[in-house]
Short mmCIF file of C-alpha atoms in Angstrom, two decimals:
data_model
loop_
_atom_site.label_atom_id
_atom_site.label_comp_id
_atom_site.label_asym_id
_atom_site.label_seq_id
_atom_site.Cartn_x
_atom_site.Cartn_y
_atom_site.Cartn_z
CA PHE A 1 -24.83 6.14 16.21
CA LEU A 2 -27.73 3.28 16.28
CA ALA A 3 -27.24 3.16 12.16
CA GLU A 4 -24.11 1.42 12.67
CA ASN A 5 -24.21 -0.30 15.63
CA VAL A 6 -24.06 -3.96 15.08
CA GLU A 7 -26.88 -4.67 17.94
CA LEU A 8 -30.69 -3.36 15.77
CA PRO A 9 -30.34 -5.38 12.65
CA GLU A 10 -29.48 -8.32 15.20
CA ALA A 11 -32.73 -7.64 17.68
CA CYS A 12 -35.05 -7.21 14.58
CA GLU A 13 -33.64 -10.21 12.62
CA LYS A 14 -34.71 -11.67 16.50
CA ASN A 15 -38.55 -10.09 16.65
CA GLY A 16 -39.11 -10.34 12.54
CA ILE A 17 -39.33 -6.91 11.82
CA VAL A 18 -37.86 -5.91 8.56
CA PHE A 19 -34.03 -3.92 9.27
CA ILE A 20 -33.69 -1.71 6.11
CA GLY A 21 -29.90 -2.12 5.86
CA PRO A 22 -27.73 -4.19 6.30
CA ARG A 23 -27.83 -8.17 7.59
CA SER A 24 -26.03 -7.85 11.43
CA GLU A 25 -23.63 -10.80 10.01
CA ALA A 26 -22.81 -8.43 7.37
CA MET A 27 -22.69 -5.19 9.95
CA ARG A 28 -20.09 -7.83 12.34
CA GLN A 29 -18.02 -9.00 9.48
CA LEU A 30 -17.61 -5.68 8.14
CA GLY A 31 -17.00 -3.54 11.10
CA ASP A 32 -14.07 -5.76 12.60
CA LYS A 33 -11.34 -3.47 10.34
CA ILE A 34 -8.75 -6.71 10.32
CA SER A 35 -12.01 -9.44 8.88
CA ALA A 36 -13.10 -6.73 5.82
CA ARG A 37 -9.69 -6.24 4.85
CA ASN A 38 -9.24 -10.46 4.85
CA LEU A 39 -12.70 -10.32 3.10
CA ALA A 40 -11.53 -7.53 0.08
CA LYS A 41 -8.05 -9.81 0.16
CA LYS A 42 -9.76 -12.76 -0.68
CA CYS A 43 -12.04 -11.20 -3.08
CA HIS A 44 -9.08 -9.72 -3.86
CA VAL A 45 -10.11 -5.75 -3.82
CA PRO A 46 -7.39 -3.40 -4.70
CA LEU A 47 -6.06 -2.35 -1.37
CA THR A 48 -3.13 -0.08 0.55
CA GLN A 49 -0.52 -1.96 2.43
CA GLY A 50 -1.11 -2.60 5.33
CA SER A 51 -1.00 -4.95 8.57
CA GLU A 52 -3.52 -7.59 10.60
CA GLY A 53 -3.81 -6.17 14.47
CA VAL A 54 -1.76 -4.71 16.71
CA THR A 55 -1.75 -4.67 19.90
CA SER A 56 1.45 -3.57 20.45
CA PHE A 57 4.41 -0.91 19.64
CA GLY A 58 7.25 -3.63 19.87
CA ASP A 59 5.15 -4.70 15.93
CA VAL A 60 4.63 -1.60 14.29
CA ASP A 61 8.75 -0.73 13.08
CA ALA A 62 9.24 -4.19 10.89
CA ILE A 63 5.41 -2.55 9.62
CA VAL A 64 6.55 0.59 8.99
CA LYS A 65 10.03 -0.82 7.44
CA GLU A 66 7.75 -2.64 4.91
CA ILE A 67 5.12 -0.65 3.77
CA GLY A 68 7.23 3.15 4.58
CA PHE A 69 5.93 6.43 5.21
CA PRO A 70 3.45 8.25 5.33
CA ILE A 71 1.49 5.44 7.28
CA ILE A 72 -2.54 5.44 9.63
CA PHE A 73 -2.87 3.98 12.74
CA LYS A 74 -7.12 2.69 13.03
CA ALA A 75 -8.64 1.36 15.62
CA ALA A 76 -9.90 -2.13 14.43
CA LEU A 77 -13.21 -2.02 15.76
CA GLY A 78 -13.40 1.48 15.34
CA GLY A 79 -15.24 4.20 13.04
CA GLY A 80 -16.66 7.59 13.71
CA GLY A 81 -12.65 8.85 13.22
CA ARG A 82 -11.92 8.50 16.68
CA GLY A 83 -8.26 5.54 17.45
CA MET A 84 -7.02 7.28 14.01
CA ARG A 85 -4.02 8.73 13.73
CA ILE A 86 -1.72 9.91 10.39
CA VAL A 87 2.32 9.26 10.69
CA MET A 88 4.59 11.09 8.15
CA GLU A 89 8.33 10.41 9.95
CA THR A 90 9.91 7.73 12.77
CA LYS A 91 9.42 10.52 16.01
CA GLU A 92 5.89 10.36 15.57
CA LEU A 93 5.46 6.86 16.02
CA ARG A 94 5.31 5.92 19.88
CA ASN A 95 3.21 8.81 20.61
CA ALA A 96 0.73 8.26 18.12
CA PHE A 97 0.83 4.75 18.39
CA VAL A 98 -0.45 5.47 22.46
CA MET A 99 -2.60 7.90 22.31
CA ALA A 100 -4.22 5.97 19.23
CA SER A 101 -4.37 2.99 21.07
CA ASN A 102 -5.59 4.32 24.06
CA GLU A 103 -8.02 6.24 22.44
CA ALA A 104 -9.39 2.52 20.44
CA LEU A 105 -9.98 0.85 24.04
CA LYS A 106 -11.27 4.04 25.67
CA ALA A 107 -14.23 4.33 22.78
CA PHE A 108 -14.56 0.55 21.38
CA GLY A 109 -13.45 -1.60 24.83
CA ASP A 110 -10.05 -2.63 22.25
CA ALA A 111 -7.04 -1.67 21.17
CA THR A 112 -6.16 -3.37 18.84
CA LEU A 113 -4.66 -1.17 15.68
CA LEU A 114 -4.14 -1.25 11.90
CA VAL A 115 -1.44 -0.12 10.49
CA GLU A 116 -2.17 1.20 7.07
CA HIS A 117 -0.20 2.60 3.88
CA TYR A 118 -1.92 6.43 4.41
CA VAL A 119 -2.77 8.04 1.02
CA PRO A 120 -2.89 11.75 1.16
CA HIS A 121 -5.59 13.02 -0.86
CA ALA A 122 -7.35 10.22 -1.65
CA ARG A 123 -10.74 10.76 -2.18
CA HIS A 124 -13.83 9.31 0.01
CA VAL A 125 -16.60 8.31 -2.87
CA GLU A 126 -19.45 5.85 -1.66
CA VAL A 127 -21.87 3.99 -3.67
CA GLN A 128 -25.19 3.42 -2.98
CA ILE A 129 -27.28 0.40 -3.54
CA LEU A 130 -30.12 -0.32 -2.36
CA GLY A 131 -31.28 -4.91 -2.64
CA ASP A 132 -34.05 -6.38 -1.32
CA ASN A 133 -34.63 -9.86 -0.95
CA TYR A 134 -35.84 -11.40 -4.05
CA GLY A 135 -33.34 -10.15 -6.21
CA ARG A 136 -34.00 -6.77 -6.81
CA VAL A 137 -30.99 -4.11 -6.71
CA ILE A 138 -30.22 -0.94 -7.58
CA HIS A 139 -28.15 1.70 -7.99
CA LEU A 140 -28.90 4.91 -6.02
CA GLY A 141 -25.69 7.02 -7.23
CA GLN A 142 -22.87 7.87 -5.58
CA ARG A 143 -21.49 10.75 -3.01
CA ASP A 144 -17.87 12.00 -2.51
CA CYS A 145 -17.38 12.41 1.12
CA SER A 146 -14.12 13.84 0.72
CA SER A 147 -15.22 16.75 2.92
CA GLN A 148 -14.10 16.18 6.31
CA ARG A 149 -13.40 17.35 9.52
CA ARG A 150 -11.50 15.10 12.25
CA TYR A 151 -12.65 12.04 10.03
CA GLN A 152 -16.09 12.46 9.92
CA LYS A 153 -18.08 13.53 6.99
CA VAL A 154 -19.01 17.24 6.54
CA ILE A 155 -21.35 17.02 3.46
#
């Protein structure tokens, strides 16, 4: 999606065009799930248990022993549901890791994954906020994006 591509706001910023959306530095930091997790920790935002980036299956066992099943693999640089696999038990672990890392590499050019505790039946709620360069901020409401197919919002 062009709206999720950091090159769009960067090009607008370089050419003096007002981009209605996040600044490029915010997109860059939050588009990388590892740096987004680190920022959330720094701001004391509650998170599920999870890992830093993992590139080797050898690192997965220790992480899973610490956080327990179920887990989810997520592409560190991913979005749109690509590079994600839910794992309920040990026998699924290796195959899910290989599939998620291969998909992440193909889609994003980087096979790095996060391992996080998976929360079944969680809700996906987004809060819409709009601010300007003068400090004015308004809340545009919220939306429940829990209806998904293959990690993509349906409604």
